[in-house]
Amino acid sequence: MSREEEFDKMMASLFEMARYISVYENTPRRYQTQNLYMTEVHAISLIAHREGLNLTQLAKLTNRTKGAISQMIEKLRKRGLVDKRPSAQNASELLLHLTDDGWAVYHYHQQMEQRIYQTFLERMPAFSSQDFHRCFEILEGIKQAASSRWNKK
């Protein structure tokens, strides 16, 4: 096959994977005592890795609108998973932090994700770390091209 045909085949597979991910993200799952969507759990993970970020920063990281993130965070706050605290430098800026329950969900998600990833790896024994690195480079290239095309104002 030509380079273009191989690329088309890869992109078809990538879009099929995106559909699987979309279904996965839109199915609530049990995390500790909470039923949460994957987008909510990933927001919790981002807050865990960057405690003290604000809504605008989280919206940018998730490629969602500030309004959508604000609604999601409010739901997570009401469930006792996220806390909003004023910034020490600017009292009108609210920074996001996880509560103890939020940290419990984060840790549970990390463990679950590691088990799933391990299962994936076990089903792909023929691929080396170099193969995964090359795939990562290709996906990053596609992501950058898509970002520059779709994020133009």
Coordinates of C-alpha atoms in Angstrom, one line a residue:
M1 CA 0.0 0.0 0.0
S2 CA 1.1 3.6 -0.6
R3 CA 1.9 6.0 2.2
E4 CA -1.5 7.8 1.7
E5 CA -3.4 4.5 1.8
E6 CA -1.7 3.4 5.0
F7 CA -2.4 6.8 6.5
D8 CA -6.1 6.6 5.5
K9 CA -6.3 3.1 7.1
M10 CA -4.7 4.3 10.3
M11 CA -7.0 7.3 10.5
A12 CA -10.1 5.1 10.0
S13 CA -8.9 3.0 12.9
L14 CA -8.2 6.1 15.0
F15 CA -11.8 7.4 14.3
E16 CA -13.2 4.0 15.2
M17 CA -11.2 4.1 18.4
A18 CA -12.6 7.6 19.1
R19 CA -16.1 6.2 18.8
Y20 CA -15.3 3.5 21.4
I21 CA -13.8 6.1 23.7
S22 CA -16.9 8.3 23.3
V23 CA -19.2 5.5 24.4
Y24 CA -16.8 4.7 27.3
E25 CA -16.8 8.4 28.4
N26 CA -20.6 8.6 28.2
T27 CA -21.3 5.6 30.4
P28 CA -21.3 6.3 34.2
R29 CA -19.2 4.0 36.3
R30 CA -19.0 3.3 40.0
Y31 CA -16.1 4.9 41.8
Q32 CA -16.1 4.2 45.5
T33 CA -19.6 5.5 46.5
Q34 CA -20.1 7.7 43.4
N35 CA -21.4 7.1 39.9
L36 CA -19.2 9.2 37.7
Y37 CA -18.6 9.8 34.0
M38 CA -15.1 9.4 32.6
T39 CA -14.9 13.2 31.8
E40 CA -15.6 13.9 35.5
V41 CA -13.0 11.4 36.6
H42 CA -10.4 12.8 34.2
A43 CA -11.2 16.3 35.5
I44 CA -10.5 14.9 39.0
S45 CA -7.2 13.4 37.8
L46 CA -6.2 16.8 36.2
I47 CA -6.9 18.6 39.5
A48 CA -4.9 15.9 41.4
H49 CA -1.9 16.5 39.2
R50 CA -2.2 20.3 39.2
E51 CA -3.9 21.2 42.5
G52 CA -4.7 24.8 42.6
L53 CA -5.5 25.3 39.0
N54 CA -8.5 27.5 38.1
L55 CA -11.6 26.9 35.9
T56 CA -10.1 28.6 32.9
Q57 CA -6.9 26.4 33.1
L58 CA -9.0 23.3 33.5
A59 CA -11.2 24.2 30.5
K60 CA -8.1 24.7 28.4
L61 CA -6.6 21.4 29.5
T62 CA -9.8 19.5 28.7
N63 CA -10.6 21.4 25.5
R64 CA -14.0 22.3 26.8
T65 CA -15.7 25.7 27.4
K66 CA -15.4 27.4 30.7
G67 CA -19.1 27.2 31.1
A68 CA -19.2 23.4 30.7
I69 CA -16.3 23.0 33.1
S70 CA -17.9 25.3 35.6
Q71 CA -21.1 23.2 35.5
M72 CA -19.1 19.9 35.9
I73 CA -17.1 21.3 38.8
E74 CA -20.2 22.5 40.6
K75 CA -21.7 19.0 40.3
L76 CA -18.4 17.5 41.7
R77 CA -18.4 20.1 44.5
K78 CA -21.9 19.3 45.5
R79 CA -20.9 15.6 45.6
G80 CA -18.1 16.5 48.0
L81 CA -15.3 15.6 45.6
V82 CA -13.9 19.0 44.7
D83 CA -13.4 22.2 46.7
K84 CA -13.0 25.8 45.4
R85 CA -10.8 28.1 47.4
P86 CA -9.9 31.7 46.9
S87 CA -6.3 32.3 45.6
A88 CA -3.9 33.9 48.1
Q89 CA -2.9 36.4 45.4
N90 CA -6.4 37.2 44.1
A91 CA -9.4 36.6 46.3
S92 CA -11.8 36.7 43.3
E93 CA -10.0 33.8 41.6
L94 CA -11.1 30.4 42.8
L95 CA -8.6 27.5 42.7
L96 CA -9.6 23.9 42.5
H97 CA -8.6 21.3 45.1
L98 CA -9.7 17.7 45.8
T99 CA -11.5 16.7 49.0
D100 CA -10.6 13.5 50.8
D101 CA -13.3 11.8 48.9
G102 CA -12.0 13.3 45.6
W103 CA -8.6 11.9 46.4
A104 CA -10.1 8.5 47.1
V105 CA -11.8 8.5 43.7
Y106 CA -8.6 9.6 42.1
H107 CA -6.6 6.7 43.7
Y108 CA -9.3 4.2 42.8
H109 CA -9.3 5.4 39.2
Q110 CA -5.5 5.2 39.0
Q111 CA -5.6 1.5 40.2
M112 CA -8.4 0.6 37.8
E113 CA -6.6 2.3 34.9
Q114 CA -3.3 0.5 35.6
R115 CA -5.2 -2.9 35.6
I116 CA -6.9 -2.0 32.2
Y117 CA -3.6 -0.8 30.7
Q118 CA -1.9 -4.0 31.9
T119 CA -4.6 -6.1 30.2
F120 CA -4.1 -4.1 26.9
L121 CA -0.3 -4.7 27.1
E122 CA -0.7 -8.4 27.7
R123 CA -2.9 -8.6 24.5
M124 CA -0.2 -7.0 22.4
P125 CA 3.0 -8.9 23.2
A126 CA 4.4 -8.4 19.7
F127 CA 4.9 -4.6 20.2
S128 CA 8.0 -3.3 21.7
S129 CA 8.5 -0.1 23.7
Q130 CA 10.0 1.4 20.5
D131 CA 6.8 0.6 18.6
F132 CA 4.7 2.3 21.3
H133 CA 7.0 5.3 21.2
R134 CA 6.7 5.6 17.4
C135 CA 2.9 5.3 17.7
F136 CA 3.0 8.1 20.4
E137 CA 5.0 10.3 18.0
I138 CA 2.5 9.7 15.2
L139 CA -0.5 10.4 17.4
E140 CA 1.2 13.6 18.7
G141 CA 1.7 14.7 15.1
I142 CA -1.9 14.1 14.3
K143 CA -3.0 15.9 17.5
Q144 CA -0.9 18.9 16.7
A145 CA -2.2 19.1 13.1
A146 CA -5.8 18.8 14.3
S147 CA -5.3 21.3 17.1
S148 CA -3.9 23.9 14.7
R149 CA -6.7 23.3 12.2
W150 CA -9.6 23.1 14.7
N151 CA -8.5 25.7 17.2
K152 CA -8.2 28.6 14.7
K153 CA -10.4 31.5 15.6

